[in-house]
XYZ file of C-alpha atoms in Angstrom:
375
model
C -3.008 -2.925 36.096
C -5.014 -1.736 33.660
C -5.087 1.754 35.065
C -1.477 2.457 33.959
C -2.832 2.482 30.578
C -3.675 5.741 28.946
C -6.225 5.984 26.258
C -6.733 8.491 23.694
C -9.326 8.496 20.953
C -8.045 9.807 17.945
C -11.006 9.522 15.292
C -9.315 7.652 12.783
C -7.960 4.065 12.674
C -4.709 3.787 13.689
C -2.571 1.285 11.318
C 0.889 1.991 12.796
C 2.422 3.397 16.096
C 6.514 3.648 16.765
C 8.488 4.955 19.751
C 11.182 7.372 18.385
C 14.522 6.077 19.635
C 16.400 7.332 22.440
C 19.764 8.987 22.170
C 22.453 5.737 22.844
C 23.074 7.084 26.401
C 19.453 8.025 27.470
C 18.348 6.819 30.840
C 15.170 8.382 30.675
C 11.838 6.655 29.558
C 10.528 7.204 25.992
C 8.565 10.467 25.512
C 7.573 10.780 21.912
C 5.703 8.198 19.526
C 4.714 8.423 15.754
C 1.226 6.997 14.252
C -0.097 6.354 11.200
C -3.503 5.790 9.886
C -5.389 3.850 7.376
C -8.996 3.650 5.884
C -9.869 6.985 6.715
C -10.999 9.881 4.288
C -7.630 11.862 5.125
C -4.867 9.798 6.306
C -2.225 11.187 8.781
C 1.012 10.716 10.320
C 0.977 11.864 13.982
C 3.841 12.899 16.250
C 2.290 12.658 19.958
C 4.107 13.151 23.224
C 3.242 10.822 25.936
C 1.580 13.263 28.237
C 2.004 15.202 31.501
C 4.596 12.985 33.708
C 4.728 15.927 36.450
C 1.219 14.844 37.197
C 1.314 11.766 39.176
C -2.212 10.616 40.997
C -2.655 9.518 44.626
C -1.562 5.808 43.848
C 1.431 6.868 41.859
C -0.026 6.299 38.423
C 0.595 9.073 35.476
C -2.163 11.507 34.704
C -2.453 13.182 31.543
C -3.202 11.323 28.015
C -0.919 11.640 25.036
C -0.777 14.998 23.335
C -0.871 15.859 19.660
C 2.361 17.811 19.005
C 2.140 18.087 15.083
C 0.719 15.888 11.959
C 0.299 16.008 8.247
C -1.649 14.425 5.492
C -0.372 11.259 4.115
C -1.541 9.927 0.630
C -2.689 6.441 0.903
C -3.053 4.138 3.705
C 0.122 3.730 5.990
C 1.268 0.086 5.699
C 4.245 0.391 7.623
C 6.430 3.174 9.673
C 9.996 3.172 11.005
C 11.966 6.092 12.490
C 15.376 6.300 10.667
C 17.025 8.454 13.424
C 15.910 10.743 15.859
C 13.946 13.180 13.414
C 13.010 11.114 10.445
C 10.490 8.785 9.842
C 10.131 6.534 6.631
C 6.718 5.527 5.789
C 5.412 2.963 3.292
C 2.053 3.992 1.302
C -0.490 1.723 -0.083
C 0.147 3.671 -3.023
C 3.472 2.301 -3.667
C 5.490 5.607 -2.592
C 7.871 5.826 0.280
C 8.053 9.082 2.148
C 10.755 10.296 4.547
C 9.086 12.855 6.870
C 10.989 15.125 9.025
C 9.895 15.857 12.663
C 11.309 19.822 13.085
C 11.402 19.848 16.885
C 11.995 23.607 17.448
C 8.280 24.661 15.961
C 6.779 21.164 16.070
C 6.232 20.777 12.205
C 6.417 17.614 9.957
C 7.471 18.044 6.429
C 7.973 15.530 3.734
C 11.632 15.763 3.284
C 12.222 13.126 0.467
C 10.291 10.841 -1.438
C 10.670 7.839 -3.497
C 7.351 8.018 -5.973
C 5.984 4.421 -6.931
C 9.043 2.433 -5.260
C 6.634 -0.624 -5.660
C 4.451 -0.766 -8.721
C 2.484 -3.561 -11.026
C 3.193 -3.065 -14.638
C 4.913 -0.069 -14.757
C 6.156 2.842 -13.328
C 4.498 5.338 -15.544
C 1.154 3.995 -15.642
C -1.170 5.889 -13.370
C -3.092 3.486 -11.578
C 0.334 1.203 -11.271
C 1.393 1.329 -7.826
C 1.460 -1.879 -5.620
C 1.326 -1.205 -1.881
C 4.527 -1.033 -0.157
C 4.103 -3.372 2.958
C 7.415 -3.149 4.786
C 10.093 -0.773 5.625
C 13.163 -1.411 7.709
C 15.769 1.151 8.479
C 19.479 0.851 9.352
C 20.452 4.004 9.139
C 21.458 5.600 6.359
C 20.285 2.316 4.678
C 16.000 2.030 4.052
C 15.020 -1.389 2.834
C 11.247 -1.789 1.223
C 9.358 -4.694 0.346
C 5.905 -4.684 -1.580
C 3.100 -6.438 -3.263
C 4.833 -6.598 -6.439
C 7.449 -9.037 -4.771
C 9.786 -6.449 -5.095
C 12.773 -5.413 -2.823
C 14.319 -1.717 -2.958
C 17.662 -0.685 -1.164
C 17.625 3.138 -0.564
C 19.870 5.473 1.086
C 18.520 8.445 2.923
C 19.792 11.004 1.070
C 20.051 9.504 -2.633
C 17.464 10.145 -5.252
C 17.417 6.685 -6.896
C 17.282 3.244 -5.339
C 20.600 1.962 -4.592
C 19.624 -1.578 -5.522
C 16.323 -3.141 -6.632
C 15.661 -6.861 -6.868
C 12.683 -6.903 -9.108
C 11.394 -10.367 -9.018
C 12.465 -10.880 -5.424
C 9.455 -13.037 -5.011
C 6.539 -14.125 -7.186
C 4.205 -13.660 -4.305
C 3.546 -10.404 -2.097
C 6.400 -9.673 0.393
C 4.823 -8.898 3.654
C 7.379 -7.710 5.940
C 11.373 -7.262 6.036
C 14.152 -7.133 8.610
C 17.689 -6.927 8.765
C 19.691 -9.771 10.121
C 22.960 -7.877 9.998
C 24.094 -4.700 8.038
C 24.347 -6.888 4.757
C 21.786 -9.317 5.156
C 18.095 -8.963 4.968
C 15.110 -11.489 5.728
C 11.827 -11.252 3.795
C 8.251 -13.013 4.739
C 5.708 -13.943 2.219
C 2.053 -14.559 1.374
C 2.800 -18.013 0.944
C 4.559 -18.986 4.189
C 8.283 -18.686 3.400
C 11.124 -16.466 5.114
C 13.820 -15.704 2.528
C 17.267 -14.442 3.182
C 19.250 -12.247 0.949
C 22.803 -11.296 1.100
C 23.098 -7.423 -0.264
C 26.620 -7.922 -1.100
C 25.825 -10.721 -3.703
C 24.905 -9.129 -7.196
C 22.646 -11.854 -7.991
C 18.996 -11.508 -7.452
C 18.275 -14.908 -5.600
C 17.946 -15.526 -1.934
C 20.751 -17.247 -0.329
C 18.515 -19.227 1.825
C 14.637 -20.178 2.090
C 12.588 -21.602 4.953
C 8.890 -22.188 5.059
C 6.268 -23.331 7.137
C 5.095 -27.122 6.376
C 1.624 -28.035 5.123
C -0.705 -25.097 4.728
C 1.123 -22.148 2.973
C 0.069 -19.723 5.349
C 0.630 -16.107 4.745
C 3.151 -14.319 7.012
C 2.553 -10.643 7.903
C 5.227 -10.123 10.430
C 8.781 -10.809 11.460
C 11.155 -9.633 14.323
C 14.530 -10.545 14.870
C 16.000 -11.219 18.428
C 18.109 -7.987 19.247
C 21.085 -10.060 20.583
C 21.078 -13.380 19.220
C 20.786 -12.784 15.361
C 19.899 -16.413 14.421
C 16.634 -16.248 16.355
C 13.810 -15.028 14.482
C 10.076 -14.943 15.335
C 6.838 -14.500 12.733
C 3.223 -14.439 12.585
C 0.486 -14.750 10.071
C -2.905 -15.047 9.078
C -3.642 -18.289 11.433
C -2.488 -16.267 14.571
C 0.288 -18.620 15.392
C 3.604 -17.705 16.796
C 6.641 -19.588 15.137
C 9.993 -19.183 16.333
C 12.921 -20.092 13.980
C 16.403 -20.793 14.130
C 17.810 -19.816 10.891
C 21.229 -21.552 11.297
C 19.593 -24.810 10.908
C 16.724 -26.691 9.446
C 14.277 -25.042 6.865
C 11.531 -25.422 9.510
C 10.156 -23.664 12.551
C 11.666 -24.708 15.941
C 8.269 -24.350 17.549
C 4.952 -23.322 16.515
C 3.097 -21.769 19.438
C -0.954 -21.471 19.274
C -1.712 -17.676 19.927
C -4.417 -15.561 18.536
C -7.554 -16.435 17.099
C -7.156 -14.426 14.051
C -4.607 -12.676 12.120
C -1.233 -11.473 14.076
C 0.106 -8.004 12.707
C 2.890 -7.271 14.583
C 5.504 -9.687 16.593
C 8.419 -7.774 18.687
C 11.103 -8.911 20.885
C 11.520 -6.334 23.869
C 14.929 -4.624 22.377
C 16.799 -4.772 25.445
C 14.924 -7.457 27.274
C 14.300 -10.468 24.499
C 12.984 -12.788 27.011
C 10.080 -10.835 26.545
C 7.942 -10.781 23.603
C 4.894 -8.952 22.342
C 2.058 -9.680 19.677
C -0.963 -8.155 18.664
C -3.821 -9.337 16.202
C -7.018 -8.684 14.133
C -8.758 -10.350 17.189
C -8.390 -7.315 19.589
C -5.573 -8.922 21.566
C -2.116 -7.780 22.636
C 0.018 -10.835 24.294
C 2.829 -10.449 26.431
C 5.036 -13.833 26.046
C 7.523 -14.402 28.995
C 10.149 -16.402 29.143
C 12.234 -14.952 31.849
C 9.894 -16.541 34.737
C 12.152 -19.636 35.483
C 15.593 -18.065 36.273
C 17.144 -20.889 38.082
C 17.242 -23.045 34.995
C 17.526 -20.427 32.252
C 20.614 -18.194 31.909
C 19.432 -14.842 31.175
C 20.203 -12.967 27.505
C 21.611 -10.033 29.295
C 24.632 -12.079 30.283
C 25.949 -13.598 27.295
C 28.144 -10.945 25.846
C 25.567 -9.655 23.369
C 26.436 -10.538 19.940
C 29.464 -12.858 20.435
C 26.825 -15.491 21.015
C 26.590 -16.120 17.330
C 30.109 -17.131 16.825
C 29.847 -20.628 18.675
C 30.460 -23.132 16.087
C 27.339 -25.217 15.644
C 28.764 -28.663 16.959
C 29.658 -26.987 20.407
C 26.189 -26.810 22.455
C 27.016 -24.324 24.670
C 24.614 -24.244 27.441
C 25.022 -20.722 28.298
C 23.717 -19.801 24.682
C 20.882 -21.858 23.948
C 17.900 -19.716 24.199
C 14.800 -20.412 26.174
C 12.913 -19.373 22.713
C 14.804 -22.330 21.048
C 13.294 -24.714 23.256
C 10.995 -27.461 21.378
C 8.015 -26.478 23.455
C 9.075 -23.066 25.116
C 5.642 -23.311 26.957
C 6.603 -26.204 28.962
C 9.465 -24.170 30.402
C 6.997 -22.088 32.471
C 6.356 -19.277 29.641
C 3.926 -16.926 31.069
C 1.602 -15.422 28.718
C -0.473 -12.224 29.351
C -3.193 -10.922 27.459
C -2.696 -7.146 27.832
C -6.133 -6.174 26.612
C -8.632 -8.450 28.595
C -11.773 -6.607 27.305
C -11.057 -7.354 23.394
C -12.535 -4.832 20.835
C -11.444 -4.469 17.270
C -8.149 -5.295 15.512
C -4.943 -4.216 17.389
C -2.978 -3.424 14.023
C 0.674 -2.321 15.484
C 2.451 -2.016 18.808
C 5.786 -0.563 19.814
C 8.061 -1.191 22.972
C 10.959 0.719 24.134
C 12.265 0.400 27.847
C 9.176 0.107 30.271
C 6.799 1.602 27.568
C 4.246 0.294 25.333
C 2.121 1.590 22.505
C -0.425 0.462 20.397
C -2.924 1.627 17.950
C -6.345 -0.055 16.702
C -9.244 0.019 14.505
C -11.427 1.521 17.388
C -9.819 4.817 16.511
C -7.515 5.169 19.725
C -3.824 4.709 20.679
C -2.796 3.349 24.263
C 0.163 4.146 26.171
C 1.342 1.723 29.183
C 4.504 3.348 30.775
C 4.782 0.782 33.719
C 5.076 -2.169 31.493
C 6.949 -4.278 34.140
C 5.442 -2.617 37.139
């Protein structure tokens, strides 16, 4: 199945890869993605088209590698990156600055649209070297949440100059990643193995819930929320383990799954088919976790009426709402795990999935696109 993967060597270490979101009613596969780089003399944000879909080889595989449409210099390492909408990308920098770049599709250029300088900083915003890395950014247009090495959480709005809200000492350790649970609630993970839920409607600067990995305080690097069941959250960290949490109950993960041999950098549920989950690691591997295999015993997520699933009261155990991810040992239930990169090289820093398409970026200065993920 490896021949469906197109590689493009880009002479920069790629820290982030993100598909441009598709319009709501779109049926076509994703066609554009963005990358950000790190640890280079000159870091860049780049927009790529997936290549020439018209050229199909004899055995039906796509020809044509990704094509660079435009790029722009970025100050500092790209720590995180999210599309705000079809045209704007929010980028988190190791300098502490958060920049919104606009992709002008008529003439294929990128420009800096808006910037919050030193959104994250160690001492105070005015010292020249005070910037603290902005480690994570999450968008729910028009809102943008950022977290950083300074333990700070910022809430920005796309067209407003100043932060809407800042929680200064949100965490005494480094915040590594953030995700929206719902429009008014976010979840952060930190470098001592804790998850914290923050209710943005509350004025107090305290989390509403704290969860933590037991025992060793393993730094967590990444988090993703299940797209239709907001109480299910996946995290990964320093030890390469995948943790699945049910944030409605208990302060500890529902399951801990042995995964990678080194840091897990990103975890993503498939946005429309969340029986599938993807993780990538410093060890050069990218795993596809598939819980959909045993269809007879497991209700499909797709038939649960989407978000309404969260409204069952806790004491009604409605079988149709129990997710495969929440069984005590998902691997018992015939979960299939595939390493999509058999010949491992350097760190796989980032991945993104949309429809049948996967894009990932590595320290080997290459980006890879697979357009037939479920073929």
